[in-house]
PDB file of C-alpha atoms in Angstrom:
ATOM      1  CA  MET A   1       8.785 -43.407 -27.432  1.00 49.00           C
ATOM      2  CA  THR A   2       5.246 -42.836 -28.688  1.00 55.00           C
ATOM      3  CA  PRO A   3       2.646 -43.412 -25.985  1.00 67.00           C
ATOM      4  CA  SER A   4       0.254 -46.260 -26.685  1.00 84.00           C
ATOM      5  CA  PRO A   5      -3.328 -45.359 -27.495  1.00 95.00           C
ATOM      6  CA  PRO A   6      -5.751 -45.390 -24.572  1.00 98.00           C
ATOM      7  CA  VAL A   7      -8.435 -47.940 -23.836  1.00 98.00           C
ATOM      8  CA  LEU A   8     -11.710 -46.028 -24.026  1.00 98.00           C
ATOM      9  CA  VAL A   9     -14.176 -47.000 -21.290  1.00 98.00           C
ATOM     10  CA  LEU A  10     -17.669 -45.738 -22.089  1.00 98.00           C
ATOM     11  CA  ASN A  11     -20.616 -45.881 -19.723  1.00 98.00           C
ATOM     12  CA  GLY A  12     -24.161 -45.178 -20.778  1.00 97.00           C
ATOM     13  CA  PRO A  13     -27.284 -43.907 -19.076  1.00 97.00           C
ATOM     14  CA  ASN A  14     -27.757 -44.045 -15.325  1.00 93.00           C
ATOM     15  CA  LEU A  15     -24.279 -45.427 -14.654  1.00 95.00           C
ATOM     16  CA  ASN A  16     -23.399 -42.085 -13.083  1.00 96.00           C
ATOM     17  CA  LEU A  17     -25.667 -43.288 -10.251  1.00 93.00           C
ATOM     18  CA  LEU A  18     -23.682 -46.438  -9.463  1.00 91.00           C
ATOM     19  CA  GLY A  19     -23.565 -47.005  -5.734  1.00 89.00           C
ATOM     20  CA  GLN A  20     -26.920 -45.273  -5.301  1.00 88.00           C
ATOM     21  CA  ARG A  21     -29.235 -46.918  -7.835  1.00 83.00           C
ATOM     22  CA  GLN A  22     -30.557 -50.439  -7.234  1.00 78.00           C
ATOM     23  CA  PRO A  23     -27.639 -51.774  -5.171  1.00 78.00           C
ATOM     24  CA  GLU A  24     -29.295 -55.217  -5.212  1.00 79.00           C
ATOM     25  CA  PHE A  25     -28.359 -55.428  -8.919  1.00 75.00           C
ATOM     26  CA  TYR A  26     -25.402 -53.083  -9.250  1.00 75.00           C
ATOM     27  CA  GLY A  27     -23.740 -53.150  -5.825  1.00 78.00           C
ATOM     28  CA  THR A  28     -22.448 -50.201  -3.843  1.00 87.00           C
ATOM     29  CA  ASP A  29     -19.329 -49.406  -5.885  1.00 91.00           C
ATOM     30  CA  THR A  30     -19.369 -46.055  -7.665  1.00 94.00           C
ATOM     31  CA  LEU A  31     -18.400 -45.069 -11.189  1.00 96.00           C
ATOM     32  CA  ASP A  32     -15.162 -43.665  -9.731  1.00 97.00           C
ATOM     33  CA  ASP A  33     -14.465 -47.162  -8.359  1.00 97.00           C
ATOM     34  CA  VAL A  34     -15.022 -48.593 -11.845  1.00 97.00           C
ATOM     35  CA  VAL A  35     -12.574 -46.131 -13.379  1.00 98.00           C
ATOM     36  CA  SER A  36      -9.960 -46.837 -10.687  1.00 98.00           C
ATOM     37  CA  ARG A  37     -10.173 -50.572 -11.310  1.00 97.00           C
ATOM     38  CA  CYS A  38      -9.860 -50.043 -15.050  1.00 98.00           C
ATOM     39  CA  GLU A  39      -6.777 -47.874 -14.540  1.00 98.00           C
ATOM     40  CA  VAL A  40      -5.140 -50.527 -12.329  1.00 98.00           C
ATOM     41  CA  ALA A  41      -5.892 -53.221 -14.931  1.00 98.00           C
ATOM     42  CA  ALA A  42      -4.449 -51.081 -17.747  1.00 97.00           C
ATOM     43  CA  GLU A  43      -1.304 -50.181 -15.784  1.00 97.00           C
ATOM     44  CA  LYS A  44      -0.338 -53.877 -15.682  1.00 96.00           C
ATOM     45  CA  PHE A  45       0.098 -53.625 -19.442  1.00 95.00           C
ATOM     46  CA  GLY A  46       1.613 -50.169 -19.584  1.00 95.00           C
ATOM     47  CA  ALA A  47      -1.660 -48.809 -20.955  1.00 97.00           C
ATOM     48  CA  VAL A  48      -3.907 -45.944 -19.939  1.00 97.00           C
ATOM     49  CA  VAL A  49      -7.657 -45.551 -19.700  1.00 98.00           C
ATOM     50  CA  GLU A  50      -9.846 -42.742 -20.945  1.00 98.00           C
ATOM     51  CA  ALA A  51     -13.216 -42.988 -19.179  1.00 98.00           C
ATOM     52  CA  LYS A  52     -16.442 -41.195 -20.086  1.00 98.00           C
ATOM     53  CA  GLN A  53     -20.101 -41.448 -19.109  1.00 98.00           C
ATOM     54  CA  SER A  54     -23.185 -39.930 -20.678  1.00 98.00           C
ATOM     55  CA  ASN A  55     -26.926 -40.286 -20.323  1.00 98.00           C
ATOM     56  CA  HIS A  56     -27.281 -39.167 -23.953  1.00 98.00           C
ATOM     57  CA  GLU A  57     -27.148 -41.590 -26.865  1.00 98.00           C
ATOM     58  CA  GLY A  58     -25.835 -39.016 -29.332  1.00 98.00           C
ATOM     59  CA  GLN A  59     -22.940 -38.093 -27.044  1.00 98.00           C
ATOM     60  CA  LEU A  60     -21.881 -41.744 -26.790  1.00 98.00           C
ATOM     61  CA  ILE A  61     -22.032 -42.049 -30.571  1.00 98.00           C
ATOM     62  CA  ASP A  62     -19.962 -38.883 -31.013  1.00 98.00           C
ATOM     63  CA  TRP A  63     -17.300 -40.263 -28.643  1.00 98.00           C
ATOM     64  CA  ILE A  64     -17.217 -43.529 -30.588  1.00 98.00           C
ATOM     65  CA  HIS A  65     -16.746 -41.620 -33.847  1.00 98.00           C
ATOM     66  CA  GLU A  66     -13.954 -39.542 -32.285  1.00 98.00           C
ATOM     67  CA  ALA A  67     -12.263 -42.759 -31.093  1.00 98.00           C
ATOM     68  CA  ARG A  68     -11.717 -44.050 -34.632  1.00 97.00           C
ATOM     69  CA  GLY A  69      -7.996 -44.409 -35.279  1.00 95.00           C
ATOM     70  CA  ARG A  70      -7.182 -43.072 -31.813  1.00 97.00           C
ATOM     71  CA  VAL A  71      -7.836 -45.832 -29.237  1.00 98.00           C
ATOM     72  CA  ALA A  72      -6.598 -49.359 -28.607  1.00 97.00           C
ATOM     73  CA  GLY A  73     -10.119 -50.618 -27.963  1.00 98.00           C
ATOM     74  CA  ILE A  74     -13.439 -49.804 -26.366  1.00 98.00           C
ATOM     75  CA  VAL A  75     -14.967 -51.207 -23.216  1.00 98.00           C
ATOM     76  CA  ILE A  76     -18.611 -50.195 -23.190  1.00 98.00           C
ATOM     77  CA  ASN A  77     -21.473 -50.589 -20.775  1.00 98.00           C
ATOM     78  CA  PRO A  78     -24.293 -49.230 -22.901  1.00 97.00           C
ATOM     79  CA  GLY A  79     -26.769 -49.498 -20.026  1.00 94.00           C
ATOM     80  CA  GLY A  80     -30.352 -49.429 -21.279  1.00 92.00           C
ATOM     81  CA  TYR A  81     -29.174 -48.535 -24.786  1.00 95.00           C
ATOM     82  CA  SER A  82     -27.997 -52.154 -25.108  1.00 94.00           C
ATOM     83  CA  HIS A  83     -31.584 -53.182 -25.640  1.00 92.00           C
ATOM     84  CA  THR A  84     -32.788 -50.265 -27.751  1.00 93.00           C
ATOM     85  CA  SER A  85     -30.064 -48.627 -29.795  1.00 96.00           C
ATOM     86  CA  VAL A  86     -29.338 -49.756 -33.316  1.00 97.00           C
ATOM     87  CA  ALA A  87     -27.568 -46.395 -33.773  1.00 98.00           C
ATOM     88  CA  LEU A  88     -25.056 -47.192 -31.024  1.00 98.00           C
ATOM     89  CA  ARG A  89     -24.432 -50.606 -32.579  1.00 98.00           C
ATOM     90  CA  ASP A  90     -23.928 -49.036 -35.989  1.00 98.00           C
ATOM     91  CA  ALA A  91     -21.379 -46.588 -34.564  1.00 98.00           C
ATOM     92  CA  LEU A  92     -19.421 -49.403 -32.917  1.00 98.00           C
ATOM     93  CA  VAL A  93     -19.106 -51.393 -36.151  1.00 97.00           C
ATOM     94  CA  THR A  94     -17.150 -48.517 -37.698  1.00 96.00           C
ATOM     95  CA  LEU A  95     -14.213 -49.284 -35.402  1.00 96.00           C
ATOM     96  CA  ASP A  96     -11.222 -51.418 -36.267  1.00 95.00           C
ATOM     97  CA  VAL A  97     -10.323 -52.192 -32.635  1.00 96.00           C
ATOM     98  CA  PRO A  98     -11.636 -54.651 -30.054  1.00 97.00           C
ATOM     99  CA  VAL A  99     -15.013 -53.824 -28.522  1.00 98.00           C
ATOM    100  CA  VAL A 100     -16.023 -55.418 -25.233  1.00 98.00           C
ATOM    101  CA  GLU A 101     -19.550 -55.064 -23.897  1.00 98.00           C
ATOM    102  CA  VAL A 102     -19.810 -55.093 -20.099  1.00 98.00           C
ATOM    103  CA  HIS A 103     -22.812 -55.381 -17.818  1.00 94.00           C
ATOM    104  CA  ILE A 104     -22.484 -55.331 -14.045  1.00 92.00           C
ATOM    105  CA  SER A 105     -25.508 -57.576 -13.516  1.00 85.00           C
ATOM    106  CA  ASN A 106     -26.365 -60.769 -15.366  1.00 81.00           C
ATOM    107  CA  ILE A 107     -28.759 -59.337 -17.928  1.00 80.00           C
ATOM    108  CA  HIS A 108     -29.877 -62.867 -18.885  1.00 77.00           C
ATOM    109  CA  GLY A 109     -31.149 -63.489 -15.358  1.00 76.00           C
ATOM    110  CA  ARG A 110     -33.247 -60.347 -15.287  1.00 73.00           C
ATOM    111  CA  GLU A 111     -36.334 -59.088 -17.097  1.00 71.00           C
ATOM    112  CA  GLU A 112     -36.985 -60.582 -20.521  1.00 83.00           C
ATOM    113  CA  PHE A 113     -36.448 -57.279 -22.349  1.00 69.00           C
ATOM    114  CA  ARG A 114     -32.862 -57.172 -21.042  1.00 72.00           C
ATOM    115  CA  HIS A 115     -31.949 -60.523 -22.614  1.00 76.00           C
ATOM    116  CA  HIS A 116     -31.326 -59.013 -26.049  1.00 85.00           C
ATOM    117  CA  SER A 117     -28.490 -56.575 -26.732  1.00 92.00           C
ATOM    118  CA  TYR A 118     -27.859 -54.927 -30.077  1.00 93.00           C
ATOM    119  CA  VAL A 119     -24.203 -54.521 -29.065  1.00 97.00           C
ATOM    120  CA  SER A 120     -23.511 -58.178 -28.194  1.00 95.00           C
ATOM    121  CA  GLY A 121     -23.685 -59.365 -31.786  1.00 95.00           C
ATOM    122  CA  ILE A 122     -20.882 -57.070 -32.918  1.00 97.00           C
ATOM    123  CA  ALA A 123     -18.727 -57.122 -29.772  1.00 97.00           C
ATOM    124  CA  ASP A 124     -15.511 -59.137 -29.630  1.00 97.00           C
ATOM    125  CA  ALA A 125     -16.472 -60.219 -26.115  1.00 97.00           C
ATOM    126  CA  VAL A 126     -19.383 -59.815 -23.709  1.00 97.00           C
ATOM    127  CA  ILE A 127     -18.986 -59.870 -19.932  1.00 97.00           C
ATOM    128  CA  CYS A 128     -21.997 -59.791 -17.644  1.00 95.00           C
ATOM    129  CA  GLY A 129     -22.713 -60.658 -14.053  1.00 92.00           C
ATOM    130  CA  LEU A 130     -19.194 -60.148 -12.650  1.00 94.00           C
ATOM    131  CA  GLY A 131     -20.027 -56.848 -10.972  1.00 93.00           C
ATOM    132  CA  ILE A 132     -17.495 -54.122 -11.613  1.00 95.00           C
ATOM    133  CA  ASP A 133     -14.762 -56.762 -11.913  1.00 96.00           C
ATOM    134  CA  GLY A 134     -16.081 -57.290 -15.430  1.00 97.00           C
ATOM    135  CA  TYR A 135     -14.600 -53.945 -16.433  1.00 98.00           C
ATOM    136  CA  SER A 136     -11.105 -55.001 -15.316  1.00 98.00           C
ATOM    137  CA  ALA A 137     -11.415 -58.224 -17.282  1.00 98.00           C
ATOM    138  CA  ALA A 138     -12.535 -56.259 -20.332  1.00 98.00           C
ATOM    139  CA  VAL A 139      -9.612 -53.816 -20.121  1.00 98.00           C
ATOM    140  CA  GLU A 140      -7.179 -56.722 -19.774  1.00 98.00           C
ATOM    141  CA  PHE A 141      -8.746 -58.419 -22.799  1.00 98.00           C
ATOM    142  CA  VAL A 142      -8.281 -55.279 -24.909  1.00 97.00           C
ATOM    143  CA  CYS A 143      -4.655 -54.905 -23.771  1.00 96.00           C
ATOM    144  CA  ILE A 144      -3.845 -58.549 -24.518  1.00 95.00           C
ATOM    145  CA  ARG A 145      -5.641 -58.367 -27.872  1.00 89.00           C
ATOM    146  CA  GLU A 146      -3.624 -55.288 -28.764  1.00 79.00           C
ATOM    147  CA  GLY A 147      -0.353 -57.056 -27.908  1.00 69.00           C
ATOM    148  CA  LYS A 148       0.485 -55.183 -24.737  1.00 56.00           C
ATOM    149  CA  ASN A 149       1.210 -58.349 -22.738  1.00 50.00           C
TER     150      ASN A 149
END
């Protein structure tokens, strides 16, 4: 039996500091906790997760390009690049799989500049304000969308 393609979970800048950086917005869970929750969510569907984090826009774009034709979907927390990166958005539109944008905090309840995301307009779904539980919901969405239910 051919293994199913992984769900790619991408995290952008500063998410390597989860649990340390601004716990009033992002909580005390770490990036390892995020990955563990994603793996548990994927296992329910017989799927696997491939998780990556980078503080560099070009690295995220390279990973998106490498994902073409290889993954079941992408769950992405672009971090601050949500609000600034047309290049990241343009890379994501090259995919033919579900894309789910995740934000731990409610970006619409924060500073005005965070209210706009270049990724939201091209994402199949956007989840914000659920803490790290939003990642699990996003992974489940990708698995259901890809017929793994």
